[in-house]
mmCIF file with all atom_site columns, C-alpha atoms in Angstrom:
data_model
loop_
_atom_site.group_PDB
_atom_site.id
_atom_site.type_symbol
_atom_site.label_atom_id
_atom_site.label_alt_id
_atom_site.label_comp_id
_atom_site.label_asym_id
_atom_site.label_entity_id
_atom_site.label_seq_id
_atom_site.pdbx_PDB_ins_code
_atom_site.Cartn_x
_atom_site.Cartn_y
_atom_site.Cartn_z
_atom_site.occupancy
_atom_site.B_iso_or_equiv
_atom_site.pdbx_formal_charge
_atom_site.auth_seq_id
_atom_site.auth_comp_id
_atom_site.auth_asym_id
_atom_site.auth_atom_id
_atom_site.pdbx_PDB_model_num
ATOM 1   C CA . GLU A 1 1   ? 2.437   5.840   -7.554 1.00 64.00 ? 25  GLU A CA 1
ATOM 2   C CA . PHE A 1 2   ? -0.704  6.767   -5.557 1.00 62.00 ? 26  PHE A CA 1
ATOM 3   C CA . TYR A 1 3   ? 1.272   9.079   -3.256 1.00 62.00 ? 27  TYR A CA 1
ATOM 4   C CA . ILE A 1 4   ? 3.179   10.689  -6.097 1.00 67.00 ? 28  ILE A CA 1
ATOM 5   C CA . THR A 1 5   ? 0.288   11.370  -8.455 1.00 69.00 ? 29  THR A CA 1
ATOM 6   C CA . GLN A 1 6   ? -2.577  12.135  -6.073 1.00 76.00 ? 30  GLN A CA 1
ATOM 7   C CA . HIS A 1 7   ? -1.068  13.491  -2.874 1.00 87.00 ? 31  HIS A CA 1
ATOM 8   C CA . TYR A 1 8   ? 2.308   15.003  -1.841 1.00 95.00 ? 32  TYR A CA 1
ATOM 9   C CA . PHE A 1 9   ? 5.750   13.562  -2.564 1.00 94.00 ? 33  PHE A CA 1
ATOM 10  C CA . THR A 1 10  ? 9.158   15.288  -2.679 1.00 95.00 ? 34  THR A CA 1
ATOM 11  C CA . ILE A 1 11  ? 12.639  13.818  -3.094 1.00 96.00 ? 35  ILE A CA 1
ATOM 12  C CA . ALA A 1 12  ? 15.865  15.347  -1.766 1.00 96.00 ? 36  ALA A CA 1
ATOM 13  C CA . GLU A 1 13  ? 18.785  14.847  -4.100 1.00 95.00 ? 37  GLU A CA 1
ATOM 14  C CA . LYS A 1 14  ? 22.458  15.613  -3.793 1.00 92.00 ? 38  LYS A CA 1
ATOM 15  C CA . GLU A 1 15  ? 24.089  16.484  -7.095 1.00 91.00 ? 39  GLU A CA 1
ATOM 16  C CA . ASP A 1 16  ? 26.971  14.000  -6.923 1.00 92.00 ? 40  ASP A CA 1
ATOM 17  C CA . VAL A 1 17  ? 25.020  11.255  -5.097 1.00 91.00 ? 41  VAL A CA 1
ATOM 18  C CA . GLY A 1 18  ? 21.419  11.200  -6.313 1.00 94.00 ? 42  GLY A CA 1
ATOM 19  C CA . PRO A 1 19  ? 18.381  10.739  -4.046 1.00 96.00 ? 43  PRO A CA 1
ATOM 20  C CA . VAL A 1 20  ? 19.186  11.021  -0.318 1.00 96.00 ? 44  VAL A CA 1
ATOM 21  C CA . GLY A 1 21  ? 15.695  11.262  1.159  1.00 97.00 ? 45  GLY A CA 1
ATOM 22  C CA . PHE A 1 22  ? 12.008  11.860  0.617  1.00 97.00 ? 46  PHE A CA 1
ATOM 23  C CA . ILE A 1 23  ? 8.820   13.018  2.288  1.00 97.00 ? 47  ILE A CA 1
ATOM 24  C CA . SER A 1 24  ? 5.284   11.969  1.442  1.00 95.00 ? 48  SER A CA 1
ATOM 25  C CA . GLY A 1 25  ? 1.873   12.938  2.731  1.00 96.00 ? 49  GLY A CA 1
ATOM 26  C CA . LEU A 1 26  ? -1.821  12.485  2.147  1.00 95.00 ? 50  LEU A CA 1
ATOM 27  C CA . ILE A 1 27  ? -4.004  15.518  1.601  1.00 94.00 ? 51  ILE A CA 1
ATOM 28  C CA . LEU A 1 28  ? -7.584  14.627  2.473  1.00 95.00 ? 52  LEU A CA 1
ATOM 29  C CA . PRO A 1 29  ? -10.677 15.979  4.189  1.00 95.00 ? 53  PRO A CA 1
ATOM 30  C CA . HIS A 1 30  ? -10.583 15.414  7.948  1.00 93.00 ? 54  HIS A CA 1
ATOM 31  C CA . PRO A 1 31  ? -12.529 12.203  8.706  1.00 90.00 ? 55  PRO A CA 1
ATOM 32  C CA . PHE A 1 32  ? -14.826 13.921  11.247 1.00 93.00 ? 56  PHE A CA 1
ATOM 33  C CA . ASN A 1 33  ? -15.234 17.279  9.506  1.00 96.00 ? 57  ASN A CA 1
ATOM 34  C CA . PRO A 1 34  ? -14.880 17.216  5.709  1.00 95.00 ? 58  PRO A CA 1
ATOM 35  C CA . LYS A 1 35  ? -14.726 21.034  5.601  1.00 97.00 ? 59  LYS A CA 1
ATOM 36  C CA . ILE A 1 36  ? -11.233 20.785  7.132  1.00 97.00 ? 60  ILE A CA 1
ATOM 37  C CA . ILE A 1 37  ? -8.451  19.724  4.755  1.00 96.00 ? 61  ILE A CA 1
ATOM 38  C CA . GLN A 1 38  ? -5.612  17.856  6.454  1.00 96.00 ? 62  GLN A CA 1
ATOM 39  C CA . LEU A 1 39  ? -2.082  17.167  5.180  1.00 96.00 ? 63  LEU A CA 1
ATOM 40  C CA . THR A 1 40  ? -0.780  14.094  6.994  1.00 95.00 ? 64  THR A CA 1
ATOM 41  C CA . GLU A 1 41  ? 2.875   13.085  6.746  1.00 96.00 ? 65  GLU A CA 1
ATOM 42  C CA . VAL A 1 42  ? 3.157   9.385   5.929  1.00 94.00 ? 66  VAL A CA 1
ATOM 43  C CA . PHE A 1 43  ? 6.863   8.871   5.168  1.00 93.00 ? 67  PHE A CA 1
ATOM 44  C CA . TRP A 1 44  ? 9.795   11.150  6.012  1.00 95.00 ? 68  TRP A CA 1
ATOM 45  C CA . TRP A 1 45  ? 13.113  9.464   5.519  1.00 95.00 ? 69  TRP A CA 1
ATOM 46  C CA . VAL A 1 46  ? 16.734  10.468  4.862  1.00 96.00 ? 70  VAL A CA 1
ATOM 47  C CA . THR A 1 47  ? 19.621  8.061   4.278  1.00 96.00 ? 71  THR A CA 1
ATOM 48  C CA . GLU A 1 48  ? 21.636  7.535   7.424  1.00 93.00 ? 72  GLU A CA 1
ATOM 49  C CA . GLU A 1 49  ? 24.784  9.108   5.994  1.00 95.00 ? 73  GLU A CA 1
ATOM 50  C CA . HIS A 1 50  ? 22.868  12.319  5.163  1.00 95.00 ? 74  HIS A CA 1
ATOM 51  C CA . ARG A 1 51  ? 20.896  12.760  8.392  1.00 91.00 ? 75  ARG A CA 1
ATOM 52  C CA . GLN A 1 52  ? 23.304  15.424  9.645  1.00 90.00 ? 76  GLN A CA 1
ATOM 53  C CA . SER A 1 53  ? 22.911  17.382  6.398  1.00 93.00 ? 77  SER A CA 1
ATOM 54  C CA . ARG A 1 54  ? 20.149  19.877  5.541  1.00 95.00 ? 78  ARG A CA 1
ATOM 55  C CA . ALA A 1 55  ? 18.187  17.289  3.526  1.00 95.00 ? 79  ALA A CA 1
ATOM 56  C CA . GLY A 1 56  ? 15.668  16.455  6.258  1.00 95.00 ? 80  GLY A CA 1
ATOM 57  C CA . LEU A 1 57  ? 15.108  20.100  7.154  1.00 96.00 ? 81  LEU A CA 1
ATOM 58  C CA . MET A 1 58  ? 14.599  21.087  3.529  1.00 97.00 ? 82  MET A CA 1
ATOM 59  C CA . LEU A 1 59  ? 12.070  18.285  3.020  1.00 97.00 ? 83  LEU A CA 1
ATOM 60  C CA . PHE A 1 60  ? 10.251  19.310  6.190  1.00 97.00 ? 84  PHE A CA 1
ATOM 61  C CA . GLU A 1 61  ? 10.131  22.980  5.214  1.00 97.00 ? 85  GLU A CA 1
ATOM 62  C CA . GLU A 1 62  ? 8.789   22.273  1.716  1.00 97.00 ? 86  GLU A CA 1
ATOM 63  C CA . PHE A 1 63  ? 6.137   19.960  3.155  1.00 97.00 ? 87  PHE A CA 1
ATOM 64  C CA . VAL A 1 64  ? 4.992   22.576  5.666  1.00 97.00 ? 88  VAL A CA 1
ATOM 65  C CA . GLU A 1 65  ? 4.936   25.343  3.048  1.00 97.00 ? 89  GLU A CA 1
ATOM 66  C CA . PHE A 1 66  ? 2.792   23.149  0.786  1.00 96.00 ? 90  PHE A CA 1
ATOM 67  C CA . GLY A 1 67  ? 0.468   22.479  3.723  1.00 96.00 ? 91  GLY A CA 1
ATOM 68  C CA . LYS A 1 68  ? 0.146   26.169  4.596  1.00 97.00 ? 92  LYS A CA 1
ATOM 69  C CA . VAL A 1 69  ? -1.173  26.840  1.082  1.00 96.00 ? 93  VAL A CA 1
ATOM 70  C CA . ASN A 1 70  ? -3.245  23.684  0.538  1.00 95.00 ? 94  ASN A CA 1
ATOM 71  C CA . ALA A 1 71  ? -4.512  22.513  3.938  1.00 96.00 ? 95  ALA A CA 1
ATOM 72  C CA . ASP A 1 72  ? -6.050  23.639  7.217  1.00 97.00 ? 96  ASP A CA 1
ATOM 73  C CA . LEU A 1 73  ? -4.128  21.176  9.420  1.00 96.00 ? 97  LEU A CA 1
ATOM 74  C CA . ILE A 1 74  ? -0.663  19.586  9.054  1.00 96.00 ? 98  ILE A CA 1
ATOM 75  C CA . THR A 1 75  ? 0.212   16.471  11.053 1.00 95.00 ? 99  THR A CA 1
ATOM 76  C CA . PHE A 1 76  ? 3.472   14.563  11.546 1.00 94.00 ? 100 PHE A CA 1
ATOM 77  C CA . THR A 1 77  ? 4.185   11.267  13.272 1.00 91.00 ? 101 THR A CA 1
ATOM 78  C CA . LEU A 1 78  ? 7.639   10.677  14.759 1.00 89.00 ? 102 LEU A CA 1
ATOM 79  C CA . GLU A 1 79  ? 8.914   7.258   15.757 1.00 88.00 ? 103 GLU A CA 1
ATOM 80  C CA . THR A 1 80  ? 9.996   6.918   19.370 1.00 87.00 ? 104 THR A CA 1
ATOM 81  C CA . ALA A 1 81  ? 13.619  6.487   18.279 1.00 87.00 ? 105 ALA A CA 1
ATOM 82  C CA . SER A 1 82  ? 13.495  9.297   15.705 1.00 88.00 ? 106 SER A CA 1
ATOM 83  C CA . PRO A 1 83  ? 16.493  11.616  15.653 1.00 87.00 ? 107 PRO A CA 1
ATOM 84  C CA . VAL A 1 84  ? 13.969  14.477  15.311 1.00 91.00 ? 108 VAL A CA 1
ATOM 85  C CA . LYS A 1 85  ? 13.316  15.833  18.793 1.00 90.00 ? 109 LYS A CA 1
ATOM 86  C CA . ASP A 1 86  ? 9.990   17.191  20.044 1.00 91.00 ? 110 ASP A CA 1
ATOM 87  C CA . GLU A 1 87  ? 11.655  20.589  20.440 1.00 94.00 ? 111 GLU A CA 1
ATOM 88  C CA . PHE A 1 88  ? 12.327  20.730  16.678 1.00 94.00 ? 112 PHE A CA 1
ATOM 89  C CA . MET A 1 89  ? 8.598   20.445  15.977 1.00 95.00 ? 113 MET A CA 1
ATOM 90  C CA . MET A 1 90  ? 7.463   22.739  18.794 1.00 95.00 ? 114 MET A CA 1
ATOM 91  C CA . LYS A 1 91  ? 9.871   25.525  17.780 1.00 96.00 ? 115 LYS A CA 1
ATOM 92  C CA . ARG A 1 92  ? 8.098   25.500  14.417 1.00 96.00 ? 116 ARG A CA 1
ATOM 93  C CA . GLY A 1 93  ? 4.600   25.899  15.819 1.00 95.00 ? 117 GLY A CA 1
ATOM 94  C CA . PHE A 1 94  ? 3.577   22.249  16.153 1.00 95.00 ? 118 PHE A CA 1
ATOM 95  C CA . ARG A 1 95  ? 2.221   20.881  19.425 1.00 95.00 ? 119 ARG A CA 1
ATOM 96  C CA . ASN A 1 96  ? 2.167   17.362  20.778 1.00 92.00 ? 120 ASN A CA 1
ATOM 97  C CA . ASN A 1 97  ? -1.447  16.311  20.301 1.00 90.00 ? 121 ASN A CA 1
ATOM 98  C CA . GLU A 1 98  ? -1.575  12.489  20.279 1.00 86.00 ? 122 GLU A CA 1
ATOM 99  C CA . ARG A 1 99  ? 0.415   9.409   21.156 1.00 84.00 ? 123 ARG A CA 1
ATOM 100 C CA . SER A 1 100 ? 0.524   6.309   19.010 1.00 85.00 ? 124 SER A CA 1
ATOM 101 C CA . PHE A 1 101 ? 0.935   2.674   20.039 1.00 86.00 ? 125 PHE A CA 1
ATOM 102 C CA . LEU A 1 102 ? 2.077   -0.206  17.840 1.00 81.00 ? 126 LEU A CA 1
ATOM 103 C CA . TYR A 1 103 ? 1.351   -3.939  18.139 1.00 83.00 ? 127 TYR A CA 1
ATOM 104 C CA . GLU A 1 104 ? 3.321   -6.171  15.788 1.00 89.00 ? 128 GLU A CA 1
ATOM 105 C CA . VAL A 1 105 ? 1.359   -9.224  14.666 1.00 95.00 ? 129 VAL A CA 1
ATOM 106 C CA . ASN A 1 106 ? 3.705   -12.145 14.053 1.00 87.00 ? 130 ASN A CA 1
#
């Protein structure tokens, strides 16, 4: 509920199927400069059977358009095995700025 009511959340639906994906993000002041508003993608997911459809692209585009109006910075995180390639992001004006590492605690 927190993401839906206080930040950004959009669902992609297909008329004869129902929900097929969603995108969610936090819109907050940058932690080191509160004058900068940052939209940070938290979840971007499309059902496997709809990943070759336009659902993911449409979610992405709506998210970015929202960010262009409501934020100063827009950030995305892609998993290493994501079907979204770096080129997809870079063609749309994003640049690779950080790398992330994960340690799973058992």
